[in-house]
Amino acid sequence: MSQQVDQKALFDAADQFIALANAMAQKDPSGIAGTAIRYAAARYSAFEAAQVSQDLATDKEKMKELFNADFAQMLDDNLNAYIHHLAMQSVPS
């Protein structure tokens, strides 16, 4: 993540979004919850960028690079966690 953040607060907040997405997915297993949470993240990120930029049109590509780098790192970390978790499940006891 590009900013120093309180990890516990970050994970607690993320868990709330995930709980909502999981509840939505239980009612509609079509995959819309995942798409909706990504759309919400993109929409909120645009709002966040607009709040910190003096000239969003000029800063647009820079903001996309920052947000994309953050997302790519978070996605990579979580994919690796799932890979490790799934590998541990397949290890015989």
mmCIF file of N, CA and C in Angstrom:
data_model
loop_
_atom_site.group_PDB
_atom_site.id
_atom_site.type_symbol
_atom_site.label_atom_id
_atom_site.label_comp_id
_atom_site.label_asym_id
_atom_site.label_seq_id
_atom_site.Cartn_x
_atom_site.Cartn_y
_atom_site.Cartn_z
ATOM 1 N N MET A 1 0.837 -1.175 0.000
ATOM 2 C CA MET A 1 0.000 0.000 0.000
ATOM 3 C C MET A 1 0.883 1.239 0.000
ATOM 4 N N SER A 2 0.463 2.256 -0.681
ATOM 5 C CA SER A 2 1.318 3.417 -0.864
ATOM 6 C C SER A 2 1.377 4.305 0.365
ATOM 7 N N GLN A 3 0.447 4.157 1.278
ATOM 8 C CA GLN A 3 0.459 4.968 2.484
ATOM 9 C C GLN A 3 0.614 4.066 3.689
ATOM 10 N N GLN A 4 1.226 4.615 4.752
ATOM 11 C CA GLN A 4 1.289 3.878 5.997
ATOM 12 C C GLN A 4 -0.111 3.881 6.599
ATOM 13 N N VAL A 5 -0.619 2.702 6.907
ATOM 14 C CA VAL A 5 -1.956 2.587 7.485
ATOM 15 C C VAL A 5 -1.917 1.638 8.664
ATOM 16 N N ASP A 6 -2.875 1.786 9.536
ATOM 17 C CA ASP A 6 -3.060 0.882 10.662
ATOM 18 C C ASP A 6 -3.571 -0.439 10.090
ATOM 19 N N GLN A 7 -2.732 -1.463 10.109
ATOM 20 C CA GLN A 7 -3.081 -2.746 9.498
ATOM 21 C C GLN A 7 -4.345 -3.348 10.103
ATOM 22 N N LYS A 8 -4.493 -3.281 11.419
ATOM 23 C CA LYS A 8 -5.680 -3.846 12.058
ATOM 24 C C LYS A 8 -6.933 -3.117 11.591
ATOM 25 N N ALA A 9 -6.882 -1.796 11.554
ATOM 26 C CA ALA A 9 -8.036 -1.023 11.096
ATOM 27 C C ALA A 9 -8.350 -1.350 9.637
ATOM 28 N N LEU A 10 -7.318 -1.486 8.817
ATOM 29 C CA LEU A 10 -7.502 -1.824 7.406
ATOM 30 C C LEU A 10 -8.185 -3.182 7.263
ATOM 31 N N PHE A 11 -7.665 -4.194 7.940
ATOM 32 C CA PHE A 11 -8.230 -5.532 7.831
ATOM 33 C C PHE A 11 -9.632 -5.603 8.423
ATOM 34 N N ASP A 12 -9.877 -4.886 9.517
ATOM 35 C CA ASP A 12 -11.220 -4.856 10.101
ATOM 36 C C ASP A 12 -12.227 -4.241 9.126
ATOM 37 N N ALA A 13 -11.834 -3.138 8.488
ATOM 38 C CA ALA A 13 -12.723 -2.493 7.512
ATOM 39 C C ALA A 13 -12.946 -3.415 6.309
ATOM 40 N N ALA A 14 -11.875 -4.020 5.817
ATOM 41 C CA ALA A 14 -12.002 -4.938 4.674
ATOM 42 C C ALA A 14 -12.912 -6.105 5.024
ATOM 43 N N ASP A 15 -12.780 -6.616 6.245
ATOM 44 C CA ASP A 15 -13.635 -7.736 6.666
ATOM 45 C C ASP A 15 -15.111 -7.363 6.634
ATOM 46 N N GLN A 16 -15.422 -6.102 6.918
ATOM 47 C CA GLN A 16 -16.826 -5.660 6.862
ATOM 48 C C GLN A 16 -17.339 -5.677 5.419
ATOM 49 N N PHE A 17 -16.513 -5.207 4.479
ATOM 50 C CA PHE A 17 -16.907 -5.239 3.069
ATOM 51 C C PHE A 17 -17.043 -6.681 2.587
ATOM 52 N N ILE A 18 -16.105 -7.535 2.993
ATOM 53 C CA ILE A 18 -16.138 -8.936 2.584
ATOM 54 C C ILE A 18 -17.375 -9.633 3.151
ATOM 55 N N ALA A 19 -17.718 -9.338 4.397
ATOM 56 C CA ALA A 19 -18.918 -9.937 5.001
ATOM 57 C C ALA A 19 -20.161 -9.550 4.214
ATOM 58 N N LEU A 20 -20.249 -8.291 3.794
ATOM 59 C CA LEU A 20 -21.382 -7.846 2.992
ATOM 60 C C LEU A 20 -21.395 -8.566 1.643
ATOM 61 N N ALA A 21 -20.227 -8.666 0.995
ATOM 62 C CA ALA A 21 -20.155 -9.354 -0.296
ATOM 63 C C ALA A 21 -20.520 -10.827 -0.143
ATOM 64 N N ASN A 22 -20.071 -11.447 0.934
ATOM 65 C CA ASN A 22 -20.417 -12.859 1.168
ATOM 66 C C ASN A 22 -21.920 -13.028 1.364
ATOM 67 N N ALA A 23 -22.538 -12.115 2.105
ATOM 68 C CA ALA A 23 -23.988 -12.177 2.313
ATOM 69 C C ALA A 23 -24.715 -12.004 0.982
ATOM 70 N N MET A 24 -24.244 -11.080 0.155
ATOM 71 C CA MET A 24 -24.850 -10.876 -1.159
ATOM 72 C C MET A 24 -24.690 -12.120 -2.030
ATOM 73 N N ALA A 25 -23.516 -12.743 -1.974
ATOM 74 C CA ALA A 25 -23.239 -13.924 -2.795
ATOM 75 C C ALA A 25 -24.100 -15.106 -2.369
ATOM 76 N N GLN A 26 -24.455 -15.170 -1.092
ATOM 77 C CA GLN A 26 -25.341 -16.246 -0.627
ATOM 78 C C GLN A 26 -26.721 -16.128 -1.267
ATOM 79 N N LYS A 27 -27.168 -14.886 -1.461
ATOM 80 C CA LYS A 27 -28.491 -14.649 -2.045
ATOM 81 C C LYS A 27 -28.471 -14.738 -3.571
ATOM 82 N N ASP A 28 -27.313 -14.414 -4.168
ATOM 83 C CA ASP A 28 -27.198 -14.400 -5.627
ATOM 84 C C ASP A 28 -25.809 -14.917 -6.011
ATOM 85 N N PRO A 29 -25.704 -16.211 -6.285
ATOM 86 C CA PRO A 29 -24.388 -16.799 -6.588
ATOM 87 C C PRO A 29 -23.881 -16.527 -8.011
ATOM 88 N N SER A 30 -24.454 -15.556 -8.694
ATOM 89 C CA SER A 30 -24.079 -15.286 -10.091
ATOM 90 C C SER A 30 -22.704 -14.652 -10.242
ATOM 91 N N GLY A 31 -22.118 -14.173 -9.154
ATOM 92 C CA GLY A 31 -20.828 -13.495 -9.236
ATOM 93 C C GLY A 31 -20.949 -11.983 -9.219
ATOM 94 N N ILE A 32 -22.175 -11.482 -9.163
ATOM 95 C CA ILE A 32 -22.379 -10.037 -9.181
ATOM 96 C C ILE A 32 -21.745 -9.353 -7.970
ATOM 97 N N ALA A 33 -21.668 -10.043 -6.840
ATOM 98 C CA ALA A 33 -21.090 -9.435 -5.630
ATOM 99 C C ALA A 33 -19.632 -9.063 -5.868
ATOM 100 N N GLY A 34 -18.872 -9.950 -6.494
ATOM 101 C CA GLY A 34 -17.465 -9.656 -6.776
ATOM 102 C C GLY A 34 -17.315 -8.486 -7.730
ATOM 103 N N THR A 35 -18.130 -8.490 -8.778
ATOM 104 C CA THR A 35 -18.087 -7.382 -9.732
ATOM 105 C C THR A 35 -18.503 -6.084 -9.067
ATOM 106 N N ALA A 36 -19.522 -6.150 -8.226
ATOM 107 C CA ALA A 36 -20.003 -4.953 -7.538
ATOM 108 C C ALA A 36 -18.966 -4.385 -6.583
ATOM 109 N N ILE A 37 -18.250 -5.249 -5.868
ATOM 110 C CA ILE A 37 -17.257 -4.746 -4.921
ATOM 111 C C ILE A 37 -16.079 -4.109 -5.670
ATOM 112 N N ARG A 38 -15.716 -4.680 -6.835
ATOM 113 C CA ARG A 38 -14.660 -4.053 -7.637
ATOM 114 C C ARG A 38 -15.129 -2.721 -8.207
ATOM 115 N N TYR A 39 -16.392 -2.663 -8.653
ATOM 116 C CA TYR A 39 -16.936 -1.401 -9.161
ATOM 117 C C TYR A 39 -16.968 -0.356 -8.051
ATOM 118 N N ALA A 40 -17.417 -0.762 -6.871
ATOM 119 C CA ALA A 40 -17.469 0.164 -5.733
ATOM 120 C C ALA A 40 -16.071 0.673 -5.390
ATOM 121 N N ALA A 41 -15.082 -0.217 -5.440
ATOM 122 C CA ALA A 41 -13.703 0.199 -5.162
ATOM 123 C C ALA A 41 -13.224 1.207 -6.206
ATOM 124 N N ALA A 42 -13.557 0.962 -7.470
ATOM 125 C CA ALA A 42 -13.160 1.894 -8.533
ATOM 126 C C ALA A 42 -13.852 3.239 -8.361
ATOM 127 N N ARG A 43 -15.131 3.189 -8.057
ATOM 128 C CA ARG A 43 -15.896 4.433 -7.884
ATOM 129 C C ARG A 43 -15.383 5.232 -6.690
ATOM 130 N N TYR A 44 -15.119 4.543 -5.579
ATOM 131 C CA TYR A 44 -14.613 5.245 -4.401
ATOM 132 C C TYR A 44 -13.195 5.759 -4.650
ATOM 133 N N SER A 45 -12.403 5.000 -5.385
ATOM 134 C CA SER A 45 -11.051 5.443 -5.701
ATOM 135 C C SER A 45 -11.070 6.719 -6.551
ATOM 136 N N ALA A 46 -12.023 6.818 -7.479
ATOM 137 C CA ALA A 46 -12.156 8.046 -8.272
ATOM 138 C C ALA A 46 -12.510 9.223 -7.368
ATOM 139 N N PHE A 47 -13.409 8.991 -6.418
ATOM 140 C CA PHE A 47 -13.766 10.031 -5.449
ATOM 141 C C PHE A 47 -12.538 10.432 -4.626
ATOM 142 N N GLU A 48 -11.807 9.433 -4.138
ATOM 143 C CA GLU A 48 -10.607 9.697 -3.333
ATOM 144 C C GLU A 48 -9.576 10.493 -4.136
ATOM 145 N N ALA A 49 -9.376 10.118 -5.394
ATOM 146 C CA ALA A 49 -8.437 10.836 -6.255
ATOM 147 C C ALA A 49 -8.865 12.286 -6.429
ATOM 148 N N ALA A 50 -10.156 12.501 -6.619
ATOM 149 C CA ALA A 50 -10.675 13.858 -6.793
ATOM 150 C C ALA A 50 -10.461 14.701 -5.538
ATOM 151 N N GLN A 51 -10.463 14.059 -4.378
ATOM 152 C CA GLN A 51 -10.282 14.792 -3.121
ATOM 153 C C GLN A 51 -8.841 15.249 -2.918
ATOM 154 N N VAL A 52 -7.874 14.496 -3.434
ATOM 155 C CA VAL A 52 -6.464 14.817 -3.190
ATOM 156 C C VAL A 52 -5.800 15.557 -4.344
ATOM 157 N N SER A 53 -6.449 15.593 -5.489
ATOM 158 C CA SER A 53 -5.851 16.223 -6.662
ATOM 159 C C SER A 53 -6.371 17.642 -6.851
ATOM 160 N N GLN A 54 -5.467 18.515 -7.221
ATOM 161 C CA GLN A 54 -5.866 19.876 -7.582
ATOM 162 C C GLN A 54 -6.351 19.933 -9.028
ATOM 163 N N ASP A 55 -5.886 18.992 -9.844
ATOM 164 C CA ASP A 55 -6.254 18.939 -11.261
ATOM 165 C C ASP A 55 -6.339 17.469 -11.677
ATOM 166 N N LEU A 56 -7.508 16.894 -11.502
ATOM 167 C CA LEU A 56 -7.690 15.461 -11.736
ATOM 168 C C LEU A 56 -7.428 15.079 -13.185
ATOM 169 N N ALA A 57 -7.788 15.931 -14.119
ATOM 170 C CA ALA A 57 -7.539 15.621 -15.531
ATOM 171 C C ALA A 57 -6.041 15.439 -15.778
ATOM 172 N N THR A 58 -5.238 16.285 -15.167
ATOM 173 C CA THR A 58 -3.783 16.195 -15.313
ATOM 174 C C THR A 58 -3.224 15.008 -14.531
ATOM 175 N N ASP A 59 -3.769 14.772 -13.358
ATOM 176 C CA ASP A 59 -3.256 13.727 -12.454
ATOM 177 C C ASP A 59 -3.860 12.350 -12.697
ATOM 178 N N LYS A 60 -4.803 12.243 -13.638
ATOM 179 C CA LYS A 60 -5.549 10.995 -13.833
ATOM 180 C C LYS A 60 -4.630 9.787 -13.998
ATOM 181 N N GLU A 61 -3.676 9.841 -14.899
ATOM 182 C CA GLU A 61 -2.811 8.684 -15.157
ATOM 183 C C GLU A 61 -1.945 8.363 -13.940
ATOM 184 N N LYS A 62 -1.459 9.376 -13.258
ATOM 185 C CA LYS A 62 -0.662 9.160 -12.046
ATOM 186 C C LYS A 62 -1.507 8.478 -10.976
ATOM 187 N N MET A 63 -2.744 8.923 -10.818
ATOM 188 C CA MET A 63 -3.623 8.325 -9.818
ATOM 189 C C MET A 63 -3.937 6.880 -10.183
ATOM 190 N N LYS A 64 -4.188 6.619 -11.467
ATOM 191 C CA LYS A 64 -4.438 5.246 -11.899
ATOM 192 C C LYS A 64 -3.231 4.362 -11.596
ATOM 193 N N GLU A 65 -2.046 4.866 -11.855
ATOM 194 C CA GLU A 65 -0.836 4.089 -11.573
ATOM 195 C C GLU A 65 -0.731 3.772 -10.085
ATOM 196 N N LEU A 66 -1.001 4.749 -9.232
ATOM 197 C CA LEU A 66 -0.929 4.533 -7.784
ATOM 198 C C LEU A 66 -1.961 3.510 -7.328
ATOM 199 N N PHE A 67 -3.215 3.689 -7.739
ATOM 200 C CA PHE A 67 -4.265 2.766 -7.332
ATOM 201 C C PHE A 67 -4.044 1.368 -7.924
ATOM 202 N N ASN A 68 -3.629 1.307 -9.184
ATOM 203 C CA ASN A 68 -3.377 0.009 -9.809
ATOM 204 C C ASN A 68 -2.234 -0.727 -9.129
ATOM 205 N N ALA A 69 -1.180 0.003 -8.749
ATOM 206 C CA ALA A 69 -0.057 -0.623 -8.048
ATOM 207 C C ALA A 69 -0.510 -1.162 -6.694
ATOM 208 N N ASP A 70 -1.301 -0.374 -5.965
ATOM 209 C CA ASP A 70 -1.833 -0.841 -4.680
ATOM 210 C C ASP A 70 -2.674 -2.095 -4.866
ATOM 211 N N PHE A 71 -3.601 -2.055 -5.835
ATOM 212 C CA PHE A 71 -4.480 -3.195 -6.063
ATOM 213 C C PHE A 71 -3.679 -4.422 -6.483
ATOM 214 N N ALA A 72 -2.733 -4.236 -7.389
ATOM 215 C CA ALA A 72 -1.933 -5.367 -7.870
ATOM 216 C C ALA A 72 -1.181 -6.020 -6.714
ATOM 217 N N GLN A 73 -0.615 -5.216 -5.822
ATOM 218 C CA GLN A 73 0.113 -5.771 -4.677
ATOM 219 C C GLN A 73 -0.835 -6.500 -3.731
ATOM 220 N N MET A 74 -1.985 -5.905 -3.441
ATOM 221 C CA MET A 74 -2.958 -6.542 -2.549
ATOM 222 C C MET A 74 -3.482 -7.843 -3.160
ATOM 223 N N LEU A 75 -3.760 -7.829 -4.463
ATOM 224 C CA LEU A 75 -4.248 -9.029 -5.131
ATOM 225 C C LEU A 75 -3.183 -10.121 -5.109
ATOM 226 N N ASP A 76 -1.953 -9.751 -5.400
ATOM 227 C CA ASP A 76 -0.860 -10.714 -5.386
ATOM 228 C C ASP A 76 -0.696 -11.333 -3.995
ATOM 229 N N ASP A 77 -0.721 -10.500 -2.964
ATOM 230 C CA ASP A 77 -0.609 -10.999 -1.588
ATOM 231 C C ASP A 77 -1.723 -11.991 -1.271
ATOM 232 N N ASN A 78 -2.943 -11.661 -1.657
ATOM 233 C CA ASN A 78 -4.082 -12.521 -1.344
ATOM 234 C C ASN A 78 -4.094 -13.787 -2.192
ATOM 235 N N LEU A 79 -3.702 -13.698 -3.455
ATOM 236 C CA LEU A 79 -3.590 -14.911 -4.269
ATOM 237 C C LEU A 79 -2.535 -15.845 -3.682
ATOM 238 N N ASN A 80 -1.405 -15.286 -3.268
ATOM 239 C CA ASN A 80 -0.368 -16.109 -2.650
ATOM 240 C C ASN A 80 -0.862 -16.755 -1.366
ATOM 241 N N ALA A 81 -1.654 -16.033 -0.589
ATOM 242 C CA ALA A 81 -2.209 -16.594 0.645
ATOM 243 C C ALA A 81 -3.128 -17.765 0.320
ATOM 244 N N TYR A 82 -3.958 -17.628 -0.715
ATOM 245 C CA TYR A 82 -4.838 -18.734 -1.112
ATOM 246 C C TYR A 82 -4.030 -19.911 -1.647
ATOM 247 N N ILE A 83 -3.011 -19.641 -2.429
ATOM 248 C CA ILE A 83 -2.151 -20.714 -2.949
ATOM 249 C C ILE A 83 -1.532 -21.483 -1.781
ATOM 250 N N HIS A 84 -1.013 -20.761 -0.810
ATOM 251 C CA HIS A 84 -0.418 -21.400 0.367
ATOM 252 C C HIS A 84 -1.475 -22.184 1.139
ATOM 253 N N HIS A 85 -2.625 -21.583 1.337
ATOM 254 C CA HIS A 85 -3.718 -22.250 2.079
ATOM 255 C C HIS A 85 -4.145 -23.534 1.373
ATOM 256 N N LEU A 86 -4.340 -23.463 0.052
ATOM 257 C CA LEU A 86 -4.758 -24.640 -0.695
ATOM 258 C C LEU A 86 -3.672 -25.712 -0.709
ATOM 259 N N ALA A 87 -2.416 -25.286 -0.774
ATOM 260 C CA ALA A 87 -1.315 -26.248 -0.732
ATOM 261 C C ALA A 87 -1.271 -26.956 0.618
ATOM 262 N N MET A 88 -1.541 -26.226 1.683
ATOM 263 C CA MET A 88 -1.533 -26.815 3.023
ATOM 264 C C MET A 88 -2.685 -27.802 3.192
ATOM 265 N N GLN A 89 -3.798 -27.573 2.516
ATOM 266 C CA GLN A 89 -4.944 -28.479 2.600
ATOM 267 C C GLN A 89 -4.657 -29.803 1.901
ATOM 268 N N SER A 90 -3.803 -29.774 0.887
ATOM 269 C CA SER A 90 -3.537 -30.989 0.129
ATOM 270 C C SER A 90 -2.391 -31.817 0.720
ATOM 271 N N VAL A 91 -1.744 -31.300 1.760
ATOM 272 C CA VAL A 91 -0.661 -32.036 2.411
ATOM 273 C C VAL A 91 -1.264 -33.104 3.315
ATOM 274 N N PRO A 92 -0.869 -34.359 3.113
ATOM 275 C CA PRO A 92 -1.421 -35.419 3.976
ATOM 276 C C PRO A 92 -0.970 -35.237 5.413
ATOM 277 N N SER A 93 -1.845 -35.584 6.346
ATOM 278 C CA SER A 93 -1.525 -35.458 7.776
ATOM 279 C C SER A 93 -0.728 -36.636 8.251
#
